[in-house]
CSV table of C-alpha atoms and ligand atoms in Angstrom, one decimal:
chain,number,residue,atom,x,y,z
Z,235,GLY,CA,12.1,-23.7,36.6
Z,236,THR,CA,11.8,-19.9,36.3
Z,237,GLN,CA,12.3,-19.7,32.6
Z,238,PRO,CA,8.9,-20.7,31.4
Z,239,ALA,CA,7.2,-18.6,34.0
Z,240,ARG,CA,9.0,-15.5,32.7
Z,241,ALA,CA,8.2,-16.4,29.2
Z,242,ALA,CA,4.6,-16.7,30.0
Z,243,LEU,CA,4.5,-13.3,31.5
Z,244,ARG,CA,5.8,-11.5,28.4
Z,245,PRO,CA,2.8,-11.7,26.2
Z,246,ALA,CA,0.6,-10.7,29.0
Z,247,GLN,CA,2.6,-7.5,29.6
Z,248,LYS,CA,2.7,-6.5,26.1
Z,249,GLY,CA,-0.7,-7.6,25.1
Z,250,ILE,CA,-0.4,-6.4,21.6
Z,251,GLU,CA,0.5,-8.5,18.6
Z,252,PRO,CA,3.6,-7.2,16.7
Z,253,SER,CA,1.9,-6.2,13.4
Z,254,LEU,CA,-0.6,-4.1,15.3
Z,255,GLN,CA,2.2,-2.5,17.1
Z,256,ALA,CA,3.9,-1.6,13.8
Z,257,ASN,CA,0.6,-0.1,12.6
Z,258,GLN,CA,0.6,2.0,15.7
Z,259,GLU,CA,3.9,3.5,14.5
Z,260,LYS,CA,2.5,4.0,11.0
Z,261,LEU,CA,-0.6,5.6,12.3
Z,262,LYS,CA,1.6,8.3,13.8
Z,263,GLY,CA,3.3,8.8,10.5
Z,264,TYR,CA,0.0,9.2,8.7
Z,265,HIS,CA,-1.3,11.5,11.3
Z,266,ASP,CA,1.7,13.8,10.9
Z,267,LEU,CA,1.7,13.5,7.1
Z,268,ALA,CA,-2.0,14.4,7.0
Z,269,GLN,CA,-1.4,17.3,9.4
Z,270,ASP,CA,1.3,18.6,7.2
Z,271,ALA,CA,-0.7,18.3,4.0
Z,272,ILE,CA,-3.7,20.0,5.5
Z,273,GLU,CA,-1.7,22.7,7.0
Z,274,ARG,CA,-0.2,23.5,3.6
Z,275,ALA,CA,-3.6,23.3,2.0
Z,276,TYR,CA,-4.9,25.8,4.5
Z,277,ASN,CA,-2.0,28.1,3.9
Z,278,LYS,CA,-2.7,28.0,0.1
Z,279,ASP,CA,-6.3,28.5,0.9
Z,280,VAL,CA,-5.6,31.7,2.8
Z,281,GLU,CA,-3.3,32.9,0.0
Z,282,GLY,CA,-6.3,32.5,-2.3
Z,283,ALA,CA,-4.5,29.8,-4.3
Z,284,SER,CA,-7.6,27.6,-4.3
Z,285,GLN,CA,-6.5,25.2,-7.0
Z,286,ASP,CA,-3.4,24.3,-5.0
Z,287,ALA,CA,-5.5,24.2,-1.8
Z,288,ILE,CA,-7.9,21.7,-3.4
Z,289,LYS,CA,-5.1,19.4,-4.4
Z,290,LEU,CA,-3.5,19.5,-1.0
Z,291,TYR,CA,-6.8,19.0,0.8
Z,292,ARG,CA,-7.4,16.0,-1.4
Z,293,LEU,CA,-4.0,14.7,-0.6
Z,294,GLY,CA,-4.5,15.2,3.1
Z,295,LEU,CA,-7.9,13.4,2.9
Z,296,ASN,CA,-6.3,10.5,1.1
Z,297,ILE,CA,-3.7,10.2,3.7
Z,298,ILE,CA,-6.3,10.2,6.4
Z,299,TYR,CA,-8.4,7.5,4.7
Z,300,GLU,CA,-5.3,5.4,4.5
Z,301,GLY,CA,-4.4,6.1,8.1
Z,302,LEU,CA,-7.8,5.4,9.4
Z,303,SER,CA,-8.0,2.1,7.6
Z,304,LEU,CA,-5.0,0.8,9.4
Z,305,ARG,CA,-5.7,-2.1,11.8
Z,306,THR,CA,-4.6,-0.9,15.3
Z,307,PRO,CA,-5.0,-2.4,18.7
Z,308,SER,CA,-8.6,-2.1,19.9
Z,309,ALA,CA,-7.6,-2.0,23.5
Z,310,GLY,CA,-4.5,-1.5,25.4
Z,311,LEU,CA,-2.7,0.1,28.3
Z,312,GLY,CA,-0.2,2.9,28.5
Z,313,PRO,CA,0.6,6.1,26.7
Z,314,ALA,CA,1.1,4.4,23.3
Z,315,PHE,CA,-2.4,3.3,23.2
Z,316,SER,CA,-4.0,6.6,24.3
Z,317,ASN,CA,-2.0,8.2,21.5
Z,318,VAL,CA,-3.6,5.9,19.0
Z,319,GLU,CA,-7.0,7.1,20.1
Z,320,ARG,CA,-5.9,10.7,20.0
Z,321,TRP,CA,-4.3,10.4,16.5
Z,322,LYS,CA,-7.5,8.8,15.2
Z,323,GLU,CA,-9.6,11.4,16.8
Z,324,ASP,CA,-7.5,14.2,15.3
Z,325,MET,CA,-7.7,12.6,11.9
Z,326,LYS,CA,-11.5,12.2,12.0
Z,327,GLN,CA,-11.9,15.8,12.9
Z,328,TRP,CA,-9.6,16.9,10.1
Z,329,LEU,CA,-11.4,14.6,7.7
Z,330,GLN,CA,-14.7,16.2,8.3
Z,331,ARG,CA,-13.5,19.8,8.3
Z,332,ALA,CA,-11.3,19.4,5.2
Z,333,ASN,CA,-14.1,17.7,3.4
Z,334,ASP,CA,-16.4,20.6,4.3
Z,335,ARG,CA,-13.9,23.1,3.1
Z,336,LEU,CA,-13.2,21.1,0.0
Z,337,ARG,CA,-16.9,21.1,-0.9
Z,338,ASP,CA,-17.0,24.9,-0.6
Z,339,LEU,CA,-13.9,25.3,-2.6
Z,340,GLU,CA,-15.1,23.0,-5.4
Z,341,ALA,CA,-18.6,24.3,-5.5
Z,342,PRO,CA,-19.2,26.6,-8.5
Z,343,ASP,CA,-19.2,30.3,-7.4
Z,344,ALA,CA,-17.9,29.3,-4.0
Z,345,SER,CA,-16.7,32.7,-3.2
Z,346,THR,CA,-20.0,34.3,-4.0
Z,347,SER,CA,-22.2,31.5,-2.6
Z,348,ALA,CA,-25.5,32.1,-0.9
Z,349,ARG,CA,-23.7,31.8,2.4
Z,350,GLY,CA,-23.2,35.5,2.3
Z,351,GLY,CA,-20.3,36.3,0.1
Z,352,ALA,CA,-16.8,35.0,0.4
Z,353,VAL,CA,-16.3,32.4,3.1
Z,354,ALA,CA,-13.2,33.6,4.8
Z,355,PRO,CA,-10.8,30.7,4.8
Z,356,ALA,CA,-9.4,31.8,8.1
Z,357,GLN,CA,-12.6,30.6,9.6
Z,358,CYS,CA,-12.3,27.2,8.1
Z,359,ASN,CA,-8.9,26.0,9.3
Z,360,PRO,CA,-9.4,22.3,9.6
Z,361,LEU,CA,-6.6,22.0,12.1
Z,362,ALA,CA,-7.9,24.9,14.2
Z,363,PRO,CA,-9.7,23.1,17.0
Z,364,THR,CA,-6.8,20.7,17.6
Z,365,LEU,CA,-4.2,23.3,17.0
Z,366,ALA,CA,-4.1,24.4,20.6
Z,367,ALA,CA,-4.6,21.0,22.0
Z,368,SER,CA,-2.2,19.1,19.9
Z,369,THR,CA,1.0,19.0,21.8
Z,370,THR,CA,2.9,17.4,18.9
Z,371,LEU,CA,2.1,20.3,16.7
Z,372,LEU,CA,3.1,22.8,19.3
Z,373,ARG,CA,6.3,21.0,19.9
Z,374,THR,CA,7.4,20.9,16.3
Z,375,ARG,CA,6.4,24.5,15.9
Z,376,THR,CA,8.6,25.8,18.6
Z,377,THR,CA,11.6,23.6,17.9
Z,378,SER,CA,11.6,24.2,14.2
Z,379,GLN,CA,11.0,27.9,14.2
Z,380,SER,CA,12.8,29.2,17.2
Z,381,SER,CA,16.0,27.3,17.4
Z,382,THR,CA,17.5,29.9,19.6
Z,383,GLY,CA,15.0,29.2,22.3
Z,384,THR,CA,13.7,32.7,22.3
Z,385,PRO,CA,10.0,33.3,21.7
Z,386,ARG,CA,9.3,33.8,18.1
Z,387,VAL,CA,8.4,37.4,17.7
Z,388,PRO,CA,7.8,38.4,14.1
Z,389,ALA,CA,10.7,40.4,12.8
Z,390,ALA,CA,12.1,42.4,15.5
Z,391,THR,CA,14.0,44.3,12.8
Z,392,PRO,CA,16.4,46.8,14.3
Z,393,GLY,CA,15.8,50.2,12.9
Z,394,GLY,CA,12.9,49.5,10.6
Z,395,ARG,CA,9.4,49.2,12.0
Z,396,GLY,CA,7.7,47.9,8.9
Z,397,PRO,CA,4.6,45.8,9.1
Z,398,GLY,CA,5.5,42.6,11.0
Z,399,GLY,CA,4.2,40.4,8.3
Z,400,ALA,CA,6.2,41.9,5.5
Z,401,ALA,CA,9.4,41.9,7.5
Z,402,ALA,CA,8.9,38.2,8.5
Z,403,GLY,CA,8.3,37.5,4.8
Z,404,GLY,CA,11.6,39.2,4.1
Z,405,ALA,CA,13.5,36.9,6.4
Z,406,ALA,CA,11.7,33.9,5.1
Z,407,GLY,CA,12.3,35.2,1.6
Z,408,ARG,CA,16.1,35.5,2.2
Z,409,GLU,CA,16.1,32.0,3.6
Z,410,ASP,CA,14.2,30.7,0.7
Z,411,ALA,CA,16.6,32.4,-1.7
Z,412,ARG,CA,19.5,30.8,0.0
Z,413,LEU,CA,18.0,27.4,-0.2
Z,414,ARG,CA,17.2,27.9,-3.9
Z,415,GLU,CA,20.8,28.8,-4.4
Z,416,VAL,CA,21.9,25.6,-2.9
Z,417,VAL,CA,19.5,23.6,-5.1
Z,418,LEU,CA,20.5,25.5,-8.2
Z,419,GLY,CA,24.2,25.4,-7.4
Z,420,GLU,CA,24.8,22.0,-5.9
Z,421,ILE,CA,21.9,19.7,-6.8
Z,422,LEU,CA,21.1,20.8,-10.4
Z,423,ASP,CA,23.2,18.8,-12.7
Z,424,THR,CA,24.2,21.1,-15.5
Z,425,ARG,CA,27.2,19.3,-16.9
Z,426,PRO,CA,26.4,15.7,-17.4
Z,427,SER,CA,29.5,13.8,-18.4
Z,428,THR,CA,28.3,10.3,-19.0
Z,429,ARG,CA,26.7,9.2,-22.2
Z,430,TRP,CA,24.0,6.6,-22.7
Z,431,ASP,CA,26.5,4.5,-24.6
Z,432,ASP,CA,28.9,4.5,-21.7
Z,433,VAL,CA,26.5,2.2,-19.9
Z,434,ALA,CA,27.1,-1.4,-21.1
Z,435,GLY,CA,24.1,-3.7,-21.3
Z,436,LEU,CA,21.1,-3.0,-19.1
Z,437,SER,CA,18.7,-2.7,-22.0
Z,438,ALA,CA,15.6,-3.3,-20.0
Z,439,ALA,CA,16.5,-0.6,-17.6
Z,440,LYS,CA,17.4,1.8,-20.4
Z,441,GLN,CA,14.0,1.1,-22.0
Z,442,ALA,CA,12.1,1.8,-18.8
Z,443,LEU,CA,14.0,5.1,-18.3
Z,444,ALA,CA,13.4,6.0,-21.9
Z,445,GLU,CA,9.7,5.5,-21.5
Z,446,MET,CA,9.4,7.3,-18.3
Z,447,VAL,CA,11.7,10.2,-18.9
Z,448,ILE,CA,13.1,10.7,-22.4
Z,449,LEU,CA,10.2,9.9,-24.7
Z,450,PRO,CA,7.6,11.8,-22.7
Z,451,THR,CA,9.7,15.0,-22.9
Z,452,LEU,CA,10.0,14.6,-26.6
Z,453,ARG,CA,6.4,13.7,-27.3
Z,454,ALA,CA,4.3,15.0,-24.5
Z,455,ASP,CA,1.3,14.8,-26.8
Z,456,LEU,CA,1.6,11.0,-27.0
Z,457,PHE,CA,2.3,10.3,-23.4
Z,458,ASN,CA,-0.9,11.4,-21.6
Z,459,GLY,CA,-3.9,9.7,-20.2
Z,460,LEU,CA,-3.3,6.0,-19.9
Z,461,ARG,CA,0.1,6.5,-21.3
Z,462,ALA,CA,1.1,9.1,-18.7
Z,463,PRO,CA,4.5,8.1,-17.4
Z,464,ALA,CA,4.9,6.9,-13.9
Z,465,ARG,CA,6.1,9.5,-11.5
Z,466,GLY,CA,8.3,7.3,-9.3
Z,467,LEU,CA,11.0,4.8,-10.3
Z,468,LEU,CA,13.3,2.7,-8.3
Z,469,LEU,CA,16.6,1.4,-9.6
Z,470,TYR,CA,17.7,-1.4,-7.3
Z,471,GLY,CA,20.3,-4.2,-7.3
Z,472,PRO,CA,23.6,-5.4,-6.0
Z,473,PRO,CA,26.3,-2.7,-5.7
Z,474,GLY,CA,28.5,-1.8,-8.6
Z,475,ASN,CA,26.3,-2.6,-11.6
Z,476,GLY,CA,25.6,0.8,-13.0
Z,477,LYS,CA,22.7,2.3,-11.1
Z,478,THR,CA,24.5,5.6,-10.5
Z,479,LEU,CA,26.1,5.4,-13.9
Z,480,LEU,CA,22.7,5.0,-15.6
Z,481,ALA,CA,21.3,8.0,-13.8
Z,482,LYS,CA,24.2,10.1,-14.8
Z,483,ALA,CA,23.7,9.0,-18.4
Z,484,LEU,CA,20.1,9.8,-18.1
Z,485,ALA,CA,20.9,13.4,-17.2
Z,486,ALA,CA,22.8,13.8,-20.4
Z,487,GLU,CA,20.1,12.1,-22.5
Z,488,ALA,CA,16.9,13.5,-21.0
Z,489,ARG,CA,15.7,16.9,-22.2
Z,490,ALA,CA,14.6,17.5,-18.7
Z,491,THR,CA,16.1,19.5,-15.9
Z,492,PHE,CA,18.1,17.0,-13.9
Z,493,PHE,CA,18.5,17.3,-10.1
Z,494,ALA,CA,20.8,14.7,-8.5
Z,495,ILE,CA,21.4,14.4,-4.8
Z,496,SER,CA,22.8,11.6,-2.7
Z,497,ALA,CA,20.6,10.9,0.3
Z,498,SER,CA,23.6,10.5,2.5
Z,499,SER,CA,24.9,14.0,1.7
Z,500,LEU,CA,21.4,15.3,2.4
Z,501,THR,CA,21.6,14.0,6.0
Z,502,SER,CA,25.3,14.6,6.6
Z,503,LYS,CA,26.0,17.8,4.8
Z,504,TRP,CA,22.6,19.5,5.1
Z,505,HIS,CA,21.8,17.9,8.3
Z,506,GLY,CA,19.7,20.5,10.0
Z,507,GLU,CA,18.2,21.8,6.8
Z,508,ALA,CA,17.5,18.7,4.9
Z,509,GLU,CA,13.7,19.0,5.3
Z,510,LYS,CA,13.6,22.6,4.0
Z,511,LEU,CA,16.0,21.7,1.2
Z,512,VAL,CA,13.8,18.8,0.1
Z,513,ARG,CA,10.8,21.2,0.0
Z,514,THR,CA,12.8,23.8,-2.0
Z,515,LEU,CA,14.1,21.1,-4.3
Z,516,PHE,CA,10.7,19.9,-5.3
Z,517,ALA,CA,9.4,23.5,-5.7
Z,518,VAL,CA,12.3,24.4,-8.0
Z,519,ALA,CA,11.9,21.1,-9.9
Z,520,ALA,CA,8.2,22.0,-10.5
Z,521,GLU,CA,9.1,25.4,-11.7
Z,522,MET,CA,11.7,24.0,-14.1
Z,523,GLN,CA,9.7,21.1,-15.4
Z,524,PRO,CA,10.0,18.7,-17.0
Z,525,SER,CA,12.4,17.6,-14.3
Z,526,VAL,CA,14.0,14.6,-12.9
Z,527,ILE,CA,14.9,14.3,-9.3
Z,528,PHE,CA,17.4,11.6,-8.8
Z,529,ILE,CA,18.0,10.5,-5.2
Z,530,ASP,CA,21.0,8.1,-4.9
Z,531,GLU,CA,21.3,5.8,-1.9
Z,532,ILE,CA,17.7,6.5,-1.2
Z,533,ASP,CA,17.6,3.9,1.6
Z,534,SER,CA,19.7,6.1,3.8
Z,535,ILE,CA,16.9,8.6,4.3
Z,536,LEU,CA,13.8,6.6,3.5
Z,537,SER,CA,14.4,3.3,5.2
Z,538,GLU,CA,12.0,1.6,7.6
Z,539,ARG,CA,14.8,1.6,10.2
Z,540,THR,CA,14.9,5.4,10.5
Z,541,ALA,CA,11.2,5.5,11.4
Z,542,GLY,CA,11.5,5.1,15.1
Z,543,GLU,CA,14.9,6.6,15.5
Z,544,HIS,CA,15.3,10.3,15.3
Z,545,GLU,CA,12.6,12.8,15.1
Z,546,ALA,CA,14.6,14.7,12.5
Z,547,SER,CA,14.9,11.8,10.1
Z,548,ARG,CA,11.3,10.9,10.5
Z,549,ARG,CA,10.4,14.4,9.6
Z,550,LEU,CA,12.6,14.3,6.6
Z,551,LYS,CA,10.9,11.2,5.4
Z,552,THR,CA,7.5,12.8,6.0
Z,553,GLN,CA,8.6,15.8,4.0
Z,554,PHE,CA,9.7,13.7,1.2
Z,555,LEU,CA,6.4,11.8,1.0
Z,556,VAL,CA,4.4,14.9,1.1
Z,557,GLU,CA,6.4,16.5,-1.6
Z,558,PHE,CA,6.2,13.4,-3.7
Z,559,ASP,CA,2.5,13.2,-3.4
Z,560,GLY,CA,2.3,16.9,-4.2
Z,561,VAL,CA,3.9,16.5,-7.5
Z,562,ALA,CA,2.2,13.2,-8.2
Z,563,ALA,CA,-1.2,14.8,-7.7
Z,564,SER,CA,-0.4,17.8,-9.9
Z,565,SER,CA,0.0,18.0,-13.6
Z,566,GLU,CA,3.6,19.0,-13.1
Z,567,ARG,CA,6.0,16.8,-15.0
Z,568,VAL,CA,8.4,15.8,-12.3
Z,569,VAL,CA,9.8,12.3,-12.1
Z,570,VAL,CA,11.5,11.0,-9.0
Z,571,ILE,CA,14.1,8.3,-9.4
Z,572,GLY,CA,15.6,6.5,-6.5
Z,573,ALA,CA,18.6,4.1,-6.4
Z,574,THR,CA,19.5,1.7,-3.8
Z,575,ASN,CA,21.4,-1.5,-3.1
Z,576,ARG,CA,19.3,-2.2,0.0
Z,577,PRO,CA,15.7,-2.3,-1.3
Z,578,GLN,CA,14.7,-4.5,1.6
Z,579,GLU,CA,15.2,-1.6,3.9
Z,580,LEU,CA,12.9,0.8,2.1
Z,581,ASP,CA,10.0,2.1,4.0
Z,582,GLU,CA,6.7,0.6,2.7
Z,583,ALA,CA,5.2,4.1,2.0
Z,584,VAL,CA,8.2,4.9,-0.1
Z,585,ARG,CA,8.2,1.6,-2.0
Z,586,ARG,CA,4.5,2.1,-2.8
Z,587,ARG,CA,5.3,5.5,-4.4
Z,588,LEU,CA,8.1,4.3,-6.5
Z,589,VAL,CA,5.8,2.2,-8.6
Z,590,LYS,CA,8.1,1.3,-11.3
Z,591,ARG,CA,10.9,-0.9,-9.9
Z,592,VAL,CA,13.7,-1.8,-12.1
Z,593,TYR,CA,16.2,-4.5,-11.2
Z,594,ILE,CA,19.8,-3.8,-12.2
Z,595,PRO,CA,21.2,-7.3,-12.0
Z,596,MET,CA,24.7,-8.6,-12.1
Z,597,PRO,CA,25.9,-8.8,-15.7
Z,598,ASP,CA,25.3,-12.1,-17.4
Z,599,ALA,CA,27.7,-13.5,-19.9
Z,600,ALA,CA,26.5,-11.2,-22.6
Z,601,GLY,CA,26.7,-8.2,-20.2
Z,602,ARG,CA,30.2,-9.1,-19.2
Z,603,ARG,CA,31.3,-9.4,-22.8
Z,604,GLU,CA,29.9,-6.0,-23.6
Z,605,LEU,CA,31.4,-4.5,-20.5
Z,606,LEU,CA,34.8,-5.9,-21.2
Z,607,TRP,CA,34.8,-4.8,-24.8
Z,608,HIS,CA,33.6,-1.5,-23.6
Z,609,VAL,CA,36.3,-0.9,-21.0
Z,610,LEU,CA,39.0,-2.2,-23.3
Z,611,ALA,CA,38.0,-0.2,-26.3
Z,612,GLY,CA,40.8,2.2,-27.2
Z,613,GLN,CA,43.2,0.5,-24.8
Z,614,PRO,CA,46.5,-0.9,-26.0
Z,615,ALA,CA,45.4,-4.5,-25.6
Z,616,ARG,CA,46.2,-7.6,-27.5
Z,617,LEU,CA,43.3,-9.9,-26.8
Z,618,SER,CA,41.7,-12.2,-29.4
Z,619,ARG,CA,38.0,-12.8,-29.5
Z,620,ALA,CA,38.7,-16.2,-27.9
Z,621,ASP,CA,40.7,-14.5,-25.1
Z,622,VAL,CA,37.7,-12.3,-24.3
Z,623,GLU,CA,35.4,-15.3,-24.3
Z,624,ALA,CA,37.7,-17.1,-21.9
Z,625,LEU,CA,37.5,-14.0,-19.6
Z,626,VAL,CA,33.7,-13.9,-19.9
Z,627,GLY,CA,33.7,-17.5,-18.8
Z,628,ARG,CA,35.9,-16.9,-15.8
Z,629,THR,CA,34.2,-13.8,-14.5
Z,630,GLY,CA,30.9,-15.3,-13.5
Z,631,GLY,CA,29.7,-13.5,-10.4
Z,632,TYR,CA,31.8,-10.4,-11.1
Z,633,SER,CA,29.8,-7.1,-10.9
Z,634,GLY,CA,30.3,-4.3,-13.3
Z,635,SER,CA,32.7,-2.5,-11.0
Z,636,ASP,CA,34.5,-5.7,-10.3
Z,637,LEU,CA,35.1,-6.1,-14.0
Z,638,ALA,CA,36.3,-2.5,-14.3
Z,639,ALA,CA,38.7,-3.1,-11.4
Z,640,LEU,CA,39.9,-6.2,-13.0
Z,641,CYS,CA,40.7,-4.4,-16.2
Z,642,ARG,CA,42.5,-1.7,-14.3
Z,643,GLU,CA,44.5,-4.2,-12.4
Z,644,ALA,CA,45.4,-6.1,-15.6
Z,645,ALA,CA,46.5,-2.8,-17.2
Z,646,MET,CA,49.0,-2.3,-14.3
Z,647,VAL,CA,50.8,-5.6,-14.9
Z,648,PRO,CA,52.9,-4.4,-17.9
Z,649,LEU,CA,53.9,-1.3,-16.0
Z,650,ARG,CA,55.0,-3.2,-12.9
Z,651,GLU,CA,57.1,-5.4,-15.1
Z,652,LEU,CA,59.1,-2.4,-16.1
Z,653,GLY,CA,60.5,-2.0,-12.7
Z,654,PRO,CA,63.0,1.0,-12.4
Z,655,ALA,CA,62.8,1.5,-16.2
Z,656,LEU,CA,59.3,2.9,-15.7
Z,657,SER,CA,60.7,6.4,-15.2
Z,658,THR,CA,62.5,6.5,-18.5
Z,659,VAL,CA,60.5,4.4,-20.9
Z,660,SER,CA,58.4,6.0,-23.5
Z,661,ALA,CA,54.6,5.4,-23.6
Z,662,ASP,CA,54.6,3.4,-26.8
Z,663,GLN,CA,57.3,1.0,-25.5
Z,664,VAL,CA,54.9,-0.4,-22.8
Z,665,ARG,CA,53.7,-3.7,-24.1
Z,666,PRO,CA,50.0,-4.2,-24.7
Z,667,ILE,CA,47.7,-5.9,-22.1
Z,668,GLN,CA,47.4,-9.6,-22.7
Z,669,LEU,CA,45.3,-12.5,-21.4
Z,670,ARG,CA,48.0,-13.5,-18.9
Z,671,ASP,CA,47.7,-10.1,-17.3
Z,672,PHE,CA,44.1,-10.8,-16.7
Z,673,GLU,CA,44.9,-14.1,-15.3
Z,674,ALA,CA,47.2,-12.5,-12.8
Z,675,ALA,CA,44.6,-9.9,-12.0
Z,676,LEU,CA,41.9,-12.6,-11.5
Z,677,GLN,CA,44.0,-13.8,-8.5
Z,678,THR,CA,43.7,-10.5,-6.7
Z,679,ILE,CA,40.3,-9.0,-7.8
Z,680,ARG,CA,37.6,-11.3,-6.5
Z,681,PRO,CA,33.8,-11.0,-6.8
Z,682,SER,CA,32.5,-8.5,-4.3
Z,683,VAL,CA,28.9,-9.7,-4.2
Z,684,GLY,CA,28.2,-13.1,-2.7
Z,685,PRO,CA,25.5,-15.6,-3.7
Z,686,GLU,CA,23.4,-15.2,-0.5
Z,687,GLN,CA,23.3,-11.4,-1.2
Z,688,LEU,CA,22.0,-12.1,-4.7
Z,689,ALA,CA,19.4,-14.5,-3.4
Z,690,ALA,CA,18.1,-11.7,-1.2
Z,691,PHE,CA,17.7,-9.4,-4.2
Z,692,GLU,CA,15.9,-12.1,-6.1
Z,693,ASP,CA,13.5,-12.7,-3.2
Z,694,TRP,CA,12.7,-9.0,-3.1
Z,695,THR,CA,12.2,-8.9,-6.9
Z,696,ARG,CA,9.7,-11.7,-6.6
Z,697,ALA,CA,7.8,-9.9,-3.9
Z,698,TYR,CA,7.9,-6.3,-5.1
Z,699,GLY,CA,9.7,-6.0,-8.5
Z,700,SER,CA,7.8,-4.7,-11.5
Z,701,SER,CA,9.0,-5.9,-14.8
Z,702,GLY,CA,11.9,-4.0,-16.1
Z,703,GLY,CA,10.5,-3.4,-19.6
V,752,LIG,P1,26.1,1.1,-5.7
V,752,LIG,O1,24.9,0.3,-5.4
V,752,LIG,O2,27.2,0.7,-4.9
V,752,LIG,O3,25.8,2.6,-5.6
V,752,LIG,P2,26.0,1.3,-8.5
V,752,LIG,O4,25.0,0.3,-9.1
V,752,LIG,O5,25.5,2.7,-8.4
V,752,LIG,O6,26.5,0.7,-7.2
V,752,LIG,P3,27.9,2.4,-10.3
V,752,LIG,O7,28.5,3.4,-9.4
V,752,LIG,O8,27.0,2.9,-11.3
V,752,LIG,O9,27.3,1.3,-9.4
V,752,LIG,O10,29.1,1.6,-11.0
V,752,LIG,C1,30.4,1.6,-10.5
V,752,LIG,C2,31.4,1.5,-11.6
V,752,LIG,O11,31.3,0.2,-12.2
V,752,LIG,C3,31.1,2.5,-12.7
V,752,LIG,O12,31.7,3.7,-12.4
V,752,LIG,C4,31.7,1.8,-13.9
V,752,LIG,O13,33.1,2.0,-13.9
V,752,LIG,C5,31.4,0.3,-13.6
V,752,LIG,N1,30.2,-0.2,-14.2
V,752,LIG,C6,29.2,-0.8,-13.5
V,752,LIG,N2,28.2,-1.2,-14.3
V,752,LIG,C7,28.5,-0.7,-15.5
V,752,LIG,C8,27.9,-0.8,-16.8
V,752,LIG,N3,26.7,-1.4,-17.0
V,752,LIG,N4,28.5,-0.2,-17.9
V,752,LIG,C9,29.7,0.4,-17.7
V,752,LIG,N5,30.4,0.4,-16.5
V,752,LIG,C10,29.8,-0.1,-15.5
V,753,LIG,MG1,25.5,4.0,-6.8
């Protein structure tokens, strides 16, 4: 009937295979990323900070190489396709100009070269020819810089008529200072409360963190060259097994400045400013190196899914990637650690940057034993070794937080038994926790992670995991 006819029409209308279509999206990402890097390079160049400019130009070039090597539709219809051509064209132009500029900058005595003295960087803006033509750039400009909708006039300062540049710098400076305050006040973790020993088990993960963060800060002389620590690490695994706990412990243990932010607060609390905050965060981290930037629930800002959704979240992601590449390309000792229980959703570009990926699994029998002893230590409990072994045997499939909840629930049983006497009894009259309390608790506290969820983690580990050691 009509069904097959309609189905036959569909591929003809689209005409592009899905992977190529995905690359089309990615190309846009690379285009914007490259634009951002080169713009920043150029700004540094103008400031005279040529070393920074060189790094950023190189970064931009690498992004362009990556972008141009994407396989994209070779022919097609509609606005999406003409964009592909335009993005590629832009990138080719930037490639050439940034390369030229880079050669000048890197040439010895560039500023006094035979070209007739200092080459004014203002004449070499790689983005210049497309700056006027590129509608994307113009659009982001106006939306990000004049949110009120009024034309952006540099510093119409009432009263003072100082030089426009200086006054604008003052406003930007105040803004910058405020963001730095947020970073130093709310993201910098100055009072870490969890110790390394509070984390039961997870020796492979502890080892990986020690190698990446703790040891290099103690012996910078040994950890260089081939032994230079990786800059990006991902802690992933099913919920409730100590990813966040481990990061908190790391803050106490590392002799590094520790910045911790949850990605969901970045988007909810700092919504409109998330991008700028990320930029400031990385800048402050570089100043206060060695530093660790811990981003909890990293999937919520850097997932594949957010890519096509909102302009704002895409920009935030771009900003993050640019900043990350910035510190990775520099000699600054800044390590980025992300944590997620949804690694499958991470954007490929992000995954690639978090080179060390450490699986935080459900606790095995030994892990559960250690966790139970750990949680019960110092509690009024009467449990024999055999009792604990029985519990270990019966809690297969329980996560760390399930086990903690189980212990809390078991600890409530003796109190509940007291009934009305609870208000008068003295603390030492409460009977200790026993195995039967756990048996009661096992009825109500059930494993929170199912087998099919675990299978998904194992698949991901097989595909993308790096060994935990
Ligand atoms: P999510 O993916 O949901 O963010 P998570 O892996 O970050 O989970 P945590 O918040 O670190 O999990 O752990 C939750 C709680 O479970 C901890 O506060 C702690 O009480 C307990 N817990 C989990 N794993 C461990 C562990 N290895 N040692 C000690 N306690 C643990
Ligand atoms: Mg967590």
